[in-house]
Amino acid sequence: MTDLRTDLPFADYQYPTKPVDGPRLAIVGEAPGAEEARQGTPFVGRSGKLLDESLAAVGIERAECLVANVFRYQPPGNKVGHFFSSRARARKEGREIDESWGAFGTSDRLLAEFAGEIEHLRATLADYRPSVIVALGRTPTWALTGENGILQLRGKVLPCRLLEGVEVVPTFHPSYLLRGQLVEQPTFLADLRLAVSRLTR
């Protein structure tokens, strides 16, 4: 069986560069894009600039946060569906599915060869021990909570299935705002403020 990770561009997590006194915040996105893979760092380019500006607007420095993606590999065409498959397609292609993570959307499941990415995220979060995680988009919301439907879930406080006692605040991915949805930026900022408020409760 071919390993779908072969030759995929890679970008690791960005760990805090400033010490944090008190509760910690983690920010988790989907997967690196081309610029992230080129620089080896998550959230650079336009999405990163918008994220940094938005964090600053709610009183958070990126350097104080763990910034990660669910998948450290850039999928072809930046399509996160590369990491998932329906059962029927997986059988047809001779792929294995990891059923333990549940459905992504209505019918897709995580391809087994990428399950290690979520386990790596779990281990990193266990080491970092954030109090609150901001989930940027559909994929991290699913990975962190097991829930689907970012439009319905954004702005809520959900339990993290990867780490007991940690809260997850889903919101939009910055790239979604940049694809003609800047009208949602006040909502995005409100979600970030909610996450910050949970740090101090």
Tab-separated table of C-alpha atoms in Angstrom:
chain	number	residue	atom	x	y	z
A	1	MET	CA	0.000	0.000	0.000
A	2	THR	CA	1.321	3.441	-0.921
A	3	ASP	CA	1.929	5.842	1.958
A	4	LEU	CA	-0.062	8.985	1.170
A	5	ARG	CA	2.389	11.054	3.226
A	6	THR	CA	5.233	10.385	0.815
A	7	ASP	CA	6.601	13.633	-0.615
A	8	LEU	CA	3.915	15.796	1.012
A	9	PRO	CA	5.312	19.179	2.143
A	10	PHE	CA	5.571	19.452	5.923
A	11	ALA	CA	5.276	22.236	8.519
A	12	ASP	CA	5.685	21.568	12.228
A	13	TYR	CA	3.963	23.310	15.134
A	14	GLN	CA	5.036	26.717	16.423
A	15	TYR	CA	5.839	26.576	20.111
A	16	PRO	CA	5.601	29.581	22.454
A	17	THR	CA	8.666	31.802	22.491
A	18	LYS	CA	7.538	33.885	25.475
A	19	PRO	CA	6.864	32.505	28.959
A	20	VAL	CA	3.229	32.481	30.031
A	21	ASP	CA	2.181	33.079	33.620
A	22	GLY	CA	-1.196	31.517	34.224
A	23	PRO	CA	-3.595	29.663	31.905
A	24	ARG	CA	-2.347	28.803	28.441
A	25	LEU	CA	-4.026	29.158	25.057
A	26	ALA	CA	-3.525	26.876	22.065
A	27	ILE	CA	-4.617	27.625	18.504
A	28	VAL	CA	-5.220	24.728	16.130
A	29	GLY	CA	-5.897	24.944	12.399
A	30	GLU	CA	-6.333	22.354	9.661
A	31	ALA	CA	-3.177	21.784	7.618
A	32	PRO	CA	-0.372	23.926	6.208
A	33	GLY	CA	-0.738	25.700	2.901
A	34	ALA	CA	2.044	26.266	0.385
A	35	GLU	CA	3.641	29.210	2.180
A	36	GLU	CA	3.453	27.466	5.555
A	37	ALA	CA	5.107	24.378	4.093
A	38	ARG	CA	7.785	26.510	2.435
A	39	GLN	CA	8.635	28.283	5.699
A	40	GLY	CA	7.988	25.268	7.927
A	41	THR	CA	5.720	27.331	10.203
A	42	PRO	CA	1.930	27.359	10.608
A	43	PHE	CA	-0.154	30.413	9.809
A	44	VAL	CA	2.078	32.660	7.756
A	45	GLY	CA	1.061	34.719	4.746
A	46	ARG	CA	-2.302	36.466	4.630
A	47	SER	CA	-4.065	34.056	6.979
A	48	GLY	CA	-1.274	34.361	9.515
A	49	LYS	CA	-1.304	38.147	9.309
A	50	LEU	CA	-5.058	38.236	9.912
A	51	LEU	CA	-4.711	35.788	12.802
A	52	ASP	CA	-1.934	37.839	14.412
A	53	GLU	CA	-3.905	41.075	14.045
A	54	SER	CA	-7.028	39.459	15.472
A	55	LEU	CA	-5.166	37.983	18.438
A	56	ALA	CA	-3.598	41.372	19.162
A	57	ALA	CA	-7.059	42.960	19.046
A	58	VAL	CA	-8.178	40.714	21.919
A	59	GLY	CA	-4.978	41.157	23.921
A	60	ILE	CA	-3.106	37.980	22.991
A	61	GLU	CA	0.405	37.682	21.583
A	62	ARG	CA	0.968	34.789	19.230
A	63	ALA	CA	4.367	34.233	20.838
A	64	GLU	CA	2.544	33.209	24.031
A	65	CYS	CA	0.517	30.466	22.316
A	66	LEU	CA	1.009	27.009	20.931
A	67	VAL	CA	0.056	27.295	17.255
A	68	ALA	CA	-0.549	24.013	15.458
A	69	ASN	CA	-2.446	22.253	12.700
A	70	VAL	CA	-4.250	18.927	12.992
A	71	PHE	CA	-2.183	17.676	10.056
A	72	ARG	CA	1.420	18.781	9.632
A	73	TYR	CA	1.414	17.785	5.949
A	74	GLN	CA	0.184	20.034	3.148
A	75	PRO	CA	-2.474	18.112	1.208
A	76	PRO	CA	-2.470	18.252	-2.603
A	77	GLY	CA	-4.412	21.282	-3.774
A	78	ASN	CA	-4.797	22.290	-0.112
A	79	LYS	CA	-7.768	19.888	0.047
A	80	VAL	CA	-8.088	18.541	3.576
A	81	GLY	CA	-10.244	15.713	2.209
A	82	HIS	CA	-6.947	14.050	1.211
A	83	PHE	CA	-6.712	12.790	4.795
A	84	PHE	CA	-10.166	11.190	4.766
A	85	SER	CA	-12.156	8.688	2.738
A	86	SER	CA	-15.536	7.053	2.590
A	87	ARG	CA	-15.553	3.377	3.509
A	88	ALA	CA	-16.467	2.400	-0.050
A	89	ARG	CA	-13.656	4.415	-1.626
A	90	ALA	CA	-11.153	3.137	0.939
A	91	ARG	CA	-12.085	-0.465	0.120
A	92	LYS	CA	-11.812	0.203	-3.591
A	93	GLU	CA	-8.377	1.812	-3.208
A	94	GLY	CA	-7.072	-0.697	-0.662
A	95	ARG	CA	-6.840	1.918	2.082
A	96	GLU	CA	-7.343	1.373	5.779
A	97	ILE	CA	-9.661	3.570	7.846
A	98	ASP	CA	-9.309	4.355	11.539
A	99	GLU	CA	-12.893	4.074	12.760
A	100	SER	CA	-12.059	5.173	16.304
A	101	TRP	CA	-12.208	8.862	15.407
A	102	GLY	CA	-15.761	8.745	14.053
A	103	ALA	CA	-17.298	10.426	11.030
A	104	PHE	CA	-15.840	13.550	9.479
A	105	GLY	CA	-18.886	15.197	7.965
A	106	THR	CA	-21.623	12.811	6.921
A	107	SER	CA	-19.723	9.774	5.671
A	108	ASP	CA	-15.948	10.201	5.548
A	109	ARG	CA	-13.536	8.604	7.999
A	110	LEU	CA	-9.903	9.282	8.853
A	111	LEU	CA	-7.400	7.308	6.786
A	112	ALA	CA	-5.399	5.148	9.186
A	113	GLU	CA	-2.027	6.348	7.961
A	114	PHE	CA	-2.865	9.863	9.156
A	115	ALA	CA	-4.188	8.865	12.588
A	116	GLY	CA	-0.699	9.409	13.982
A	117	GLU	CA	-1.094	13.111	13.268
A	118	ILE	CA	-3.964	13.392	15.735
A	119	GLU	CA	-2.086	11.284	18.261
A	120	HIS	CA	0.892	13.622	17.871
A	121	LEU	CA	-1.412	16.584	18.476
A	122	ARG	CA	-2.833	14.855	21.557
A	123	ALA	CA	0.652	14.245	22.977
A	124	THR	CA	1.718	17.820	22.306
A	125	LEU	CA	-1.391	19.212	23.987
A	126	ALA	CA	-0.856	16.899	26.961
A	127	ASP	CA	2.670	18.268	27.312
A	128	TYR	CA	1.682	21.919	26.813
A	129	ARG	CA	-1.473	21.703	28.984
A	130	PRO	CA	-3.573	24.550	27.567
A	131	SER	CA	-6.698	25.600	29.428
A	132	VAL	CA	-8.468	26.636	26.228
A	133	ILE	CA	-7.996	25.711	22.570
A	134	VAL	CA	-9.262	27.837	19.690
A	135	ALA	CA	-10.264	25.525	16.830
A	136	LEU	CA	-9.917	27.372	13.530
A	137	GLY	CA	-12.366	25.726	11.180
A	138	ARG	CA	-14.181	22.479	10.590
A	139	THR	CA	-11.274	20.040	10.745
A	140	PRO	CA	-9.785	21.002	14.137
A	141	THR	CA	-13.280	21.269	15.613
A	142	TRP	CA	-13.895	17.659	14.568
A	143	ALA	CA	-10.455	16.448	15.686
A	144	LEU	CA	-10.681	18.139	19.080
A	145	THR	CA	-14.352	17.511	19.902
A	146	GLY	CA	-15.710	14.823	17.571
A	147	GLU	CA	-18.409	17.263	16.453
A	148	ASN	CA	-19.258	18.361	12.907
A	149	GLY	CA	-20.778	21.616	11.651
A	150	ILE	CA	-18.624	24.708	12.184
A	151	LEU	CA	-21.440	27.152	11.400
A	152	GLN	CA	-23.553	25.684	14.195
A	153	LEU	CA	-20.685	25.108	16.641
A	154	ARG	CA	-18.705	28.331	16.368
A	155	GLY	CA	-18.900	30.545	19.419
A	156	LYS	CA	-19.695	27.642	21.749
A	157	VAL	CA	-17.547	26.152	24.504
A	158	LEU	CA	-17.069	22.402	24.012
A	159	PRO	CA	-15.120	19.720	25.889
A	160	CYS	CA	-11.921	18.485	24.272
A	161	ARG	CA	-11.893	14.767	23.515
A	162	LEU	CA	-8.096	14.698	23.304
A	163	LEU	CA	-7.423	16.120	26.759
A	164	GLU	CA	-9.759	15.962	29.737
A	165	GLY	CA	-10.633	19.256	31.403
A	166	VAL	CA	-9.681	21.400	28.406
A	167	GLU	CA	-12.207	23.629	26.642
A	168	VAL	CA	-12.474	24.142	22.887
A	169	VAL	CA	-13.886	27.292	21.276
A	170	PRO	CA	-14.580	26.686	17.569
A	171	THR	CA	-14.492	29.587	15.146
A	172	PHE	CA	-13.842	30.332	11.487
A	173	HIS	CA	-10.496	29.712	9.827
A	174	PRO	CA	-8.844	33.007	8.789
A	175	SER	CA	-8.697	31.777	5.181
A	176	TYR	CA	-12.511	31.566	5.203
A	177	LEU	CA	-12.693	35.245	6.122
A	178	LEU	CA	-10.231	36.112	3.374
A	179	ARG	CA	-12.293	34.243	0.769
A	180	GLY	CA	-14.910	36.990	0.687
A	181	GLN	CA	-16.296	36.537	4.193
A	182	LEU	CA	-14.685	39.477	6.009
A	183	VAL	CA	-18.217	40.402	7.040
A	184	GLU	CA	-17.729	37.616	9.622
A	185	GLN	CA	-14.631	39.243	11.141
A	186	PRO	CA	-16.556	40.768	14.101
A	187	THR	CA	-17.908	37.275	14.833
A	188	PHE	CA	-14.378	35.864	14.621
A	189	LEU	CA	-13.154	38.479	17.096
A	190	ALA	CA	-16.080	37.748	19.411
A	191	ASP	CA	-15.146	34.058	19.398
A	192	LEU	CA	-11.533	34.905	20.241
A	193	ARG	CA	-12.727	37.138	23.084
A	194	LEU	CA	-14.822	34.245	24.362
A	195	ALA	CA	-11.735	32.024	24.396
A	196	VAL	CA	-9.760	34.679	26.276
A	197	SER	CA	-12.571	35.075	28.802
A	198	ARG	CA	-12.466	31.335	29.509
A	199	LEU	CA	-8.778	31.642	30.391
A	200	THR	CA	-9.578	33.928	33.309
A	201	ARG	CA	-12.673	32.257	34.712
